[in-house]
Amino acid sequence: MAAASATTAAREILVRLHDVMAARANAQAKLNNVVQIIGEALDSEVCSVYLLREGELELYATRGLKEEAVHVTKLAMGEGLVGTIAEDNQTLNLAEATSHPDFAYKPETGEELYHSFAGVPIVRAERAIGVLSIQHADPRRYDDVEIEALQTVAMVLAELIAGAGLVDEASTRGPDTRDPATARMTGLKLVEGMAAGHAVFHQPRVLVEHTVAEDVEAERHRVYSAFDKMRDQIDRMMSQADFGAAGEHQDILATYKMFAYDEGWRNRINAAIDSGLTAEAAIERVQQRTRMRMREIDDPLLADRMHDLEDLSNRLLRIVSGQLGTAAQLGLRQDTILIARNLGPAELLEYDRRRLKGVILQEGSLTAHVVIVARAMGVPVLGRVRDARRQIAEGDLVLLDATQGNALARPNAAIEEAFETQLTVSQKRRAEYNAMRDLPPVTLDGQRMTLMVNAGLRDDVAALDTTGADGIGLFRTEFEFLISAELPKRERQARVYRDIMEAAGDKPVTFRTVDVGGDKVLPYMASDAIDEENPAMGWRAIRLALERDALMKAQAAALVEAASGRVLSVMFPMISEPWEFDQAHALFEEQRARVLKRGRQPPLAIRYGAMLEVPALAESLDLLLPKLDFISIGTNDLTQFLFAADRAHPKLAERYDWLSPSILRFIARVTRECIAADVPVGLCGEMGGRPLEAMALVGLGIDRLSITPAAVGPVKAMLRSLDLGKLRAMMPGLLARPPENMRAALIAWAAANDVRVG
């Protein structure tokens, strides 16, 4: 079926359905007419409608299956192809239905005659209330345009079904599993911090009541007018946004604005109107398609871009429908914890920052655009709280601890008091750590340690002042690549790197070259992406950068140019063998030579380092160390590689301890070899940011840690209470004869020696 004929078929169906919906007939008769109309228009041998009634999907009307199966054939959610479509809220398109693992044969329907199958969910308020399916005797996949027509019709059917009261009202609401008692939820720490406030839902649902257009041109005019208003809103919002400093959030808002002005998106909505939908239904139709694509996207950065588009769709839908806006437009009346499935960066800016204390997202990721903006605003955010809307009611008191990764709704008086105490203690500790900002990390016996921070954003450089850190030991450069729609130009990269070095002043910055690939696929390299079972151990970091050397050459040129007249420190991630370092080193030296050839001032010096994350590198350190200016042990990846344990796996995340003798012995061996070769060795990663683990590390000979800004205060307090000579004298014996519980032994030693490990 050609695209034009598919649009014509959809329009023909909608016109005829409009007449059916307006007719004075009972609901059963209407649905009987519906399946006939759809079957004829799509030249389908079978067309069936299943509705969700009393928790089961009941065959309610059919053209082609046996009539005696109507109201008799029933499938549970998740049972058979129909149940799978409803449960997953997804489309199926199969050339051979029986080949699907979820196929369930229902003999009373007579469906054994038919091979091909396509089905789409009938969605109301984002929940499947039924399924519309077609079947053919010939085994074939349906064309995309046929599926499009089916999805458009399913949207109109949702209005007919809801209006006729054919499904249980509870089916459209979903179960309310809220417990009146205190509810505890856990999630992903996106922006750390603690806050208390009353729950406010970000967005009242805009329910599309009328789907079939009376006048297509009038609907088109309504959408165009809404687009103009939406773009004016965003332009005004961006001009008023004040963060006090430049940063990535500005680039993100510019990307968001680019989506708002995207003609392709407007054209898709226009095409949906052409098929006979109202303005609201056309926006919702395109939005449904976006949601389906989001579920298929594994890459978090691409998913974040789709979230931005959904945010804009919601804004456009509210404008065109004239319905009330978000909670931001209605105004916050008290200290608030905002609850949302997801947020666009511009929507967060609309809230009163004096009353917005924190955000809980049902979705969200560390690289989500809203997270970058929230960090710039200083608003704590907890993400991936899947059941937030079921556990929290509007107005509930919510205690948010995004530092620990949890939230409490409807706390009793004792819990609330304990939280307030914890918040007070946290603020007191923070004040104590702030008071130590200008004190050096010197041990009791006078040993000066180096405490640096990890960073990845221009805004993060401010942590040097707030924490008193010695510099940036790890600047992750990949974010600039991840938020861009195309490979960032050398000039843009150079400007970012120069800004970072200037902001750091006389404190050193170590840039880690781009670590992308694996589960961090660049949008402009998506065609090269490989479906990897274990992306952390896959085609990423230096492996990808050396193959796609245009990417690394652009970065090298930008770093060399930005460091003109300064010392440039650069390290390469995930080095497994010395030759990988050699190639990366040669690439940078080539860019330095080009700068000299053009008569420009190169860096005063380039310090080259490698990250030891892959255990294999430890076996060839003697070959690599003579070439290095420094080495940094990356404990996050190293740990999972040593134990062959995916750190993202919920059953393995807590199974292996950082204070395991295996890890400590490995780090001790590497440290001894580096010290013997007179190569400075440091460590970056979460392990170094925990006071007890940091104590063990400095006891092994590590004297340079690069950690999160929030960890600088606690680790500095530990170091200033530590007799390092005493610890280093004790550690070899502890490693030679490890106790059954290394963690407990170290805690006991710290307590006996008054070391502040928290």
Tab-separated table of C-alpha atoms in Angstrom, residues 47-381:
chain	number	residue	atom	x	y	z
A	47	CYS	CA	-10.307	-7.602	11.734
A	48	SER	CA	-10.976	-7.995	15.463
A	49	VAL	CA	-11.436	-5.792	18.512
A	50	TYR	CA	-10.561	-7.037	21.997
A	51	LEU	CA	-11.589	-4.957	25.038
A	52	LEU	CA	-10.259	-5.004	28.584
A	53	ARG	CA	-13.143	-6.045	30.833
A	54	GLU	CA	-12.820	-7.281	34.415
A	55	GLY	CA	-9.070	-7.647	33.967
A	56	GLU	CA	-9.268	-9.782	30.799
A	57	LEU	CA	-9.127	-9.027	27.088
A	58	GLU	CA	-12.432	-10.149	25.618
A	59	LEU	CA	-13.040	-10.655	21.899
A	60	TYR	CA	-15.812	-8.097	21.429
A	61	ALA	CA	-16.259	-7.892	17.667
A	62	THR	CA	-14.747	-9.606	14.626
A	63	ARG	CA	-14.826	-9.854	10.881
A	64	GLY	CA	-13.384	-13.172	9.737
A	65	LEU	CA	-13.089	-15.177	12.956
A	66	LYS	CA	-15.964	-17.422	14.095
A	67	GLU	CA	-18.902	-15.418	15.448
A	68	GLU	CA	-19.445	-17.915	18.281
A	69	ALA	CA	-16.042	-16.868	19.722
A	70	VAL	CA	-17.270	-13.304	20.390
A	71	HIS	CA	-17.567	-12.699	24.189
A	72	VAL	CA	-16.249	-16.244	24.708
A	73	THR	CA	-12.557	-15.918	23.817
A	74	LYS	CA	-10.722	-14.164	26.638
A	75	LEU	CA	-7.025	-13.595	27.253
A	76	ALA	CA	-5.238	-12.442	30.370
A	77	MET	CA	-2.905	-9.442	30.178
A	78	GLY	CA	0.356	-10.820	28.812
A	79	GLU	CA	-1.293	-13.960	27.398
A	80	GLY	CA	-0.966	-14.636	23.677
A	81	LEU	CA	-0.192	-12.005	21.070
A	82	VAL	CA	-3.155	-9.836	22.042
A	83	GLY	CA	-2.259	-9.953	25.731
A	84	THR	CA	1.369	-9.100	24.971
A	85	ILE	CA	0.341	-6.049	22.920
A	86	ALA	CA	-1.884	-4.774	25.738
A	87	GLU	CA	0.579	-5.451	28.550
A	88	ASP	CA	3.588	-3.938	26.775
A	89	ASN	CA	1.559	-1.206	25.057
A	90	GLN	CA	3.361	-2.072	21.823
A	91	THR	CA	2.633	-2.962	18.193
A	92	LEU	CA	3.231	-6.426	16.728
A	93	ASN	CA	3.690	-7.107	12.998
A	94	LEU	CA	4.301	-10.770	12.175
A	95	ALA	CA	4.508	-12.684	8.910
A	96	GLU	CA	3.932	-15.924	10.819
A	97	ALA	CA	1.971	-15.535	14.053
A	98	THR	CA	2.775	-19.012	15.367
A	99	SER	CA	6.520	-18.260	15.292
A	100	HIS	CA	6.186	-15.692	18.081
A	101	PRO	CA	7.056	-17.136	21.531
A	102	ASP	CA	3.902	-15.630	23.070
A	103	PHE	CA	1.494	-17.095	20.509
A	104	ALA	CA	-1.484	-18.805	22.167
A	105	TYR	CA	-3.874	-20.883	20.014
A	106	LYS	CA	-7.600	-20.407	20.671
A	107	PRO	CA	-9.386	-23.170	18.691
A	108	GLU	CA	-12.884	-21.662	19.026
A	109	THR	CA	-11.839	-18.687	16.843
A	110	GLY	CA	-10.884	-20.686	13.738
A	111	GLU	CA	-7.721	-18.578	13.419
A	112	GLU	CA	-5.606	-21.546	12.278
A	113	LEU	CA	-6.455	-20.503	8.694
A	114	TYR	CA	-4.480	-17.266	9.064
A	115	HIS	CA	-0.712	-16.818	9.149
A	116	SER	CA	0.072	-13.106	9.166
A	117	PHE	CA	-0.920	-10.975	12.160
A	118	ALA	CA	-0.707	-7.308	13.091
A	119	GLY	CA	-2.077	-5.725	16.230
A	120	VAL	CA	-1.963	-2.318	17.895
A	121	PRO	CA	-3.025	-1.257	21.392
A	122	ILE	CA	-6.140	0.858	21.851
A	123	VAL	CA	-4.805	3.450	24.289
A	124	ARG	CA	-6.671	5.712	26.694
A	125	ALA	CA	-4.797	7.922	29.188
A	126	GLU	CA	-1.549	6.119	28.295
A	127	ARG	CA	-3.026	2.698	29.186
A	128	ALA	CA	-4.121	-0.044	26.819
A	129	ILE	CA	-7.871	-0.606	27.126
A	130	GLY	CA	-8.024	-2.984	24.188
A	131	VAL	CA	-6.376	-4.287	21.044
A	132	LEU	CA	-7.214	-3.862	17.354
A	133	SER	CA	-5.849	-6.638	15.125
A	134	ILE	CA	-5.902	-7.751	11.495
A	135	GLN	CA	-4.962	-11.130	9.971
A	136	HIS	CA	-4.381	-12.662	6.539
A	137	ALA	CA	-4.083	-16.213	5.262
A	138	ASP	CA	-0.895	-15.388	3.345
A	139	PRO	CA	2.280	-15.113	5.458
A	140	ARG	CA	3.554	-11.542	5.057
A	141	ARG	CA	4.616	-8.584	7.172
A	142	TYR	CA	2.347	-5.578	6.860
A	143	ASP	CA	3.757	-2.385	5.351
A	144	ASP	CA	4.615	0.469	7.707
A	145	VAL	CA	1.912	2.598	6.118
A	146	GLU	CA	-0.697	-0.066	6.904
A	147	ILE	CA	0.416	-0.160	10.526
A	148	GLU	CA	0.235	3.646	10.594
A	149	ALA	CA	-3.356	3.533	9.389
A	150	LEU	CA	-4.200	0.887	11.996
A	151	GLN	CA	-2.667	2.969	14.804
A	152	THR	CA	-4.573	6.062	13.713
A	153	VAL	CA	-7.850	4.143	13.691
A	154	ALA	CA	-7.109	2.627	17.118
A	155	MET	CA	-6.839	6.133	18.506
A	156	VAL	CA	-10.323	7.013	17.305
A	157	LEU	CA	-11.660	3.700	18.588
A	158	ALA	CA	-10.452	4.631	22.082
A	159	GLU	CA	-12.867	7.575	22.055
A	160	LEU	CA	-15.792	5.435	20.880
A	161	ILE	CA	-15.091	2.709	23.451
A	162	ALA	CA	-14.639	5.104	26.369
A	163	GLY	CA	-17.737	7.081	25.394
A	164	ALA	CA	-19.836	3.923	25.255
A	165	GLY	CA	-18.601	2.769	28.665
A	166	LEU	CA	-17.474	-0.584	27.257
A	167	VAL	CA	-14.424	-0.960	29.499
A	168	ASP	CA	-14.148	-0.857	33.261
A	169	GLU	CA	-13.381	2.628	34.527
A	170	ALA	CA	-10.586	1.120	36.636
A	171	SER	CA	-8.927	-0.096	33.435
A	172	THR	CA	-8.241	3.459	32.335
A	173	ARG	CA	-7.020	4.523	35.753
A	174	GLY	CA	-4.936	1.500	36.623
A	175	PRO	CA	-4.744	0.031	40.102
A	176	ASP	CA	-4.222	2.359	43.062
A	177	THR	CA	-1.655	0.568	45.142
A	178	ARG	CA	-0.998	3.470	47.463
A	179	ASP	CA	-0.605	2.498	51.097
A	180	PRO	CA	-1.904	5.085	53.576
A	181	ALA	CA	1.145	4.301	55.700
A	182	THR	CA	4.635	5.613	55.022
A	183	ALA	CA	5.932	4.604	51.582
A	184	ARG	CA	9.654	4.217	50.957
A	185	MET	CA	10.983	4.446	47.407
A	186	THR	CA	14.466	4.078	45.997
A	187	GLY	CA	15.888	5.461	42.785
A	188	LEU	CA	18.904	6.688	40.872
A	189	LYS	CA	20.904	9.565	42.377
A	190	LEU	CA	20.827	12.224	39.662
A	191	VAL	CA	21.510	15.464	41.565
A	192	GLU	CA	22.553	14.886	45.175
A	193	GLY	CA	20.989	16.716	48.095
A	194	MET	CA	18.285	16.523	50.767
A	195	ALA	CA	14.927	18.283	50.763
A	196	ALA	CA	11.438	18.145	52.262
A	197	GLY	CA	8.228	19.395	50.708
A	198	HIS	CA	4.698	18.543	49.663
A	199	ALA	CA	4.110	16.501	46.524
A	200	VAL	CA	2.901	18.323	43.439
A	201	PHE	CA	2.336	16.519	40.148
A	202	HIS	CA	3.975	18.332	37.298
A	203	GLN	CA	1.372	17.776	34.646
A	204	PRO	CA	-2.379	17.298	34.682
A	205	ARG	CA	-3.268	14.847	31.950
A	206	VAL	CA	-4.736	16.407	28.787
A	207	LEU	CA	-7.354	13.911	27.676
A	208	VAL	CA	-8.168	14.058	23.972
A	209	GLU	CA	-11.957	13.834	23.770
A	210	HIS	CA	-12.571	14.446	20.044
A	211	THR	CA	-10.428	12.685	17.487
A	212	VAL	CA	-12.180	12.932	14.098
A	213	ALA	CA	-11.914	16.312	12.365
A	214	GLU	CA	-14.958	18.111	10.998
A	215	ASP	CA	-12.809	20.608	9.060
A	216	VAL	CA	-9.209	19.597	8.290
A	217	GLU	CA	-8.088	23.118	7.328
A	218	ALA	CA	-9.468	24.569	10.548
A	219	GLU	CA	-7.554	21.955	12.546
A	220	ARG	CA	-4.374	22.765	10.624
A	221	HIS	CA	-4.780	26.460	11.446
A	222	ARG	CA	-5.215	25.608	15.152
A	223	VAL	CA	-1.957	23.637	15.170
A	224	TYR	CA	-0.003	26.354	13.356
A	225	SER	CA	-1.305	28.967	15.796
A	226	ALA	CA	-0.333	26.732	18.742
A	227	PHE	CA	3.172	26.302	17.302
A	228	ASP	CA	3.589	30.088	17.149
A	229	LYS	CA	2.490	30.477	20.786
A	230	MET	CA	4.716	27.642	21.972
A	231	ARG	CA	7.785	29.068	20.237
A	232	ASP	CA	7.089	32.514	21.734
A	233	GLN	CA	6.882	30.926	25.198
A	234	ILE	CA	10.221	29.149	24.767
A	235	ASP	CA	11.984	32.212	23.358
A	236	ARG	CA	10.729	34.271	26.316
A	237	MET	CA	11.696	31.600	28.837
A	238	MET	CA	15.220	31.251	27.460
A	239	SER	CA	15.785	34.990	27.454
A	240	GLN	CA	14.755	35.167	31.124
A	241	ALA	CA	16.789	32.137	32.307
A	242	ASP	CA	19.534	33.326	34.634
A	243	PHE	CA	22.086	30.875	36.026
A	244	GLY	CA	24.772	33.431	36.734
A	245	ALA	CA	27.350	31.579	34.630
A	246	ALA	CA	27.774	29.942	31.265
A	247	GLY	CA	27.534	26.172	31.068
A	248	GLU	CA	26.272	23.083	29.279
A	249	HIS	CA	22.721	23.895	30.356
A	250	GLN	CA	22.779	26.756	27.834
A	251	ASP	CA	23.746	24.374	25.025
A	252	ILE	CA	20.970	22.016	26.125
A	253	LEU	CA	18.352	24.758	26.066
A	254	ALA	CA	19.551	25.741	22.602
A	255	THR	CA	19.069	22.113	21.480
A	256	TYR	CA	15.603	22.139	23.037
A	257	LYS	CA	14.745	25.299	21.124
A	258	MET	CA	15.988	23.626	17.929
A	259	PHE	CA	13.391	20.870	18.465
A	260	ALA	CA	10.662	23.488	18.911
A	261	TYR	CA	11.524	24.938	15.508
A	262	ASP	CA	11.906	21.544	13.809
A	263	GLU	CA	9.754	21.547	10.675
A	264	GLY	CA	9.917	17.759	10.408
A	265	TRP	CA	7.981	17.419	13.660
A	266	ARG	CA	5.382	19.943	12.492
A	267	ASN	CA	5.080	18.124	9.176
A	268	ARG	CA	4.373	14.812	10.932
A	269	ILE	CA	1.544	16.432	12.884
A	270	ASN	CA	0.280	18.004	9.663
A	271	ALA	CA	0.230	14.575	7.978
A	272	ALA	CA	-1.807	13.169	10.873
A	273	ILE	CA	-4.329	15.982	10.374
A	274	ASP	CA	-4.461	15.095	6.670
A	275	SER	CA	-5.634	11.614	7.653
A	276	GLY	CA	-8.692	13.184	9.313
A	277	LEU	CA	-7.640	13.728	12.939
A	278	THR	CA	-8.322	16.797	15.051
A	279	ALA	CA	-5.394	18.990	16.086
A	280	GLU	CA	-5.301	17.414	19.570
A	281	ALA	CA	-5.538	13.887	18.213
A	282	ALA	CA	-2.817	14.553	15.627
A	283	ILE	CA	-0.397	15.787	18.304
A	284	GLU	CA	-1.270	12.816	20.516
A	285	ARG	CA	-0.870	10.437	17.566
A	286	VAL	CA	2.652	11.665	16.823
A	287	GLN	CA	3.399	11.619	20.565
A	288	GLN	CA	2.300	7.973	20.825
A	289	ARG	CA	4.670	7.143	17.995
A	290	THR	CA	7.470	8.945	19.869
A	291	ARG	CA	6.763	6.936	23.038
A	292	MET	CA	6.917	3.682	21.101
A	293	ARG	CA	10.272	4.697	19.648
A	294	MET	CA	11.518	5.661	23.106
A	295	ARG	CA	10.845	2.135	24.362
A	296	GLU	CA	13.004	0.759	21.548
A	297	ILE	CA	15.960	3.077	22.195
A	298	ASP	CA	18.670	1.616	24.438
A	299	ASP	CA	20.987	4.595	24.137
A	300	PRO	CA	20.253	7.058	26.982
A	301	LEU	CA	21.349	10.134	25.042
A	302	LEU	CA	19.025	9.450	22.115
A	303	ALA	CA	16.250	8.675	24.596
A	304	ASP	CA	16.852	12.045	26.283
A	305	ARG	CA	16.342	13.781	22.951
A	306	MET	CA	13.037	11.937	22.536
A	307	HIS	CA	12.043	13.071	26.039
A	308	ASP	CA	12.623	16.681	24.969
A	309	LEU	CA	10.284	16.118	22.032
A	310	GLU	CA	7.656	14.628	24.346
A	311	ASP	CA	7.955	17.649	26.635
A	312	LEU	CA	7.300	19.932	23.662
A	313	SER	CA	4.363	17.758	22.566
A	314	ASN	CA	2.769	18.136	26.002
A	315	ARG	CA	3.249	21.889	25.876
A	316	LEU	CA	1.748	22.081	22.372
A	317	LEU	CA	-1.191	19.872	23.376
A	318	ARG	CA	-2.016	22.100	26.361
A	319	ILE	CA	-1.922	25.217	24.181
A	320	VAL	CA	-4.093	23.831	21.382
A	321	SER	CA	-6.656	22.364	23.809
A	322	GLY	CA	-6.871	25.472	25.969
A	323	GLN	CA	-6.608	23.287	29.074
A	324	LEU	CA	-4.775	24.280	32.249
A	325	GLY	CA	-1.012	24.194	32.095
A	326	THR	CA	1.539	22.508	34.312
A	327	ALA	CA	1.820	23.011	38.047
A	328	ALA	CA	4.363	25.737	37.222
A	329	GLN	CA	1.722	27.866	35.512
A	330	LEU	CA	-0.723	27.291	38.372
A	331	GLY	CA	1.960	28.369	40.856
A	332	LEU	CA	3.517	26.622	43.854
A	333	ARG	CA	1.941	27.538	47.180
A	334	GLN	CA	4.424	25.885	49.578
A	335	ASP	CA	7.719	24.018	49.717
A	336	THR	CA	7.357	21.453	46.944
A	337	ILE	CA	8.765	18.119	45.814
A	338	LEU	CA	7.812	17.891	42.142
A	339	ILE	CA	6.687	14.502	40.791
A	340	ALA	CA	6.915	13.836	37.052
A	341	ARG	CA	7.379	10.991	34.632
A	342	ASN	CA	10.007	13.095	32.946
A	343	LEU	CA	10.714	16.776	32.484
A	344	GLY	CA	12.099	18.865	29.698
A	345	PRO	CA	14.781	21.389	30.635
A	346	ALA	CA	12.587	24.381	29.801
A	347	GLU	CA	9.692	23.104	31.926
A	348	LEU	CA	11.881	22.977	35.020
A	349	LEU	CA	12.841	26.623	34.496
A	350	GLU	CA	9.206	27.673	34.812
A	351	TYR	CA	9.041	26.752	38.511
A	352	ASP	CA	9.485	29.183	41.395
A	353	ARG	CA	12.958	28.295	42.656
A	354	ARG	CA	12.175	29.586	46.150
A	355	ARG	CA	9.531	26.879	46.616
A	356	LEU	CA	10.806	24.063	44.397
A	357	LYS	CA	12.908	22.008	46.815
A	358	GLY	CA	13.393	18.764	44.883
A	359	VAL	CA	12.286	16.589	41.965
A	360	ILE	CA	11.341	12.912	41.697
A	361	LEU	CA	11.264	11.431	38.190
A	362	GLN	CA	9.771	8.116	37.146
A	363	GLU	CA	12.376	8.014	34.381
A	364	GLY	CA	15.547	10.071	33.940
A	365	SER	CA	19.268	9.424	33.522
A	366	LEU	CA	22.537	11.028	34.599
A	367	THR	CA	22.906	12.625	31.170
A	368	ALA	CA	19.288	13.796	30.847
A	369	HIS	CA	19.059	17.439	29.866
A	370	VAL	CA	16.803	18.291	32.798
A	371	VAL	CA	19.450	16.915	35.197
A	372	ILE	CA	22.102	19.289	33.852
A	373	VAL	CA	19.745	22.240	34.295
A	374	ALA	CA	18.679	21.046	37.780
A	375	ARG	CA	22.321	20.810	38.838
A	376	ALA	CA	22.857	24.385	37.685
A	377	MET	CA	19.775	25.421	39.721
A	378	GLY	CA	20.925	23.485	42.792
A	379	VAL	CA	17.779	21.318	42.933
A	380	PRO	CA	18.216	17.684	44.131
A	381	VAL	CA	16.791	15.085	41.736
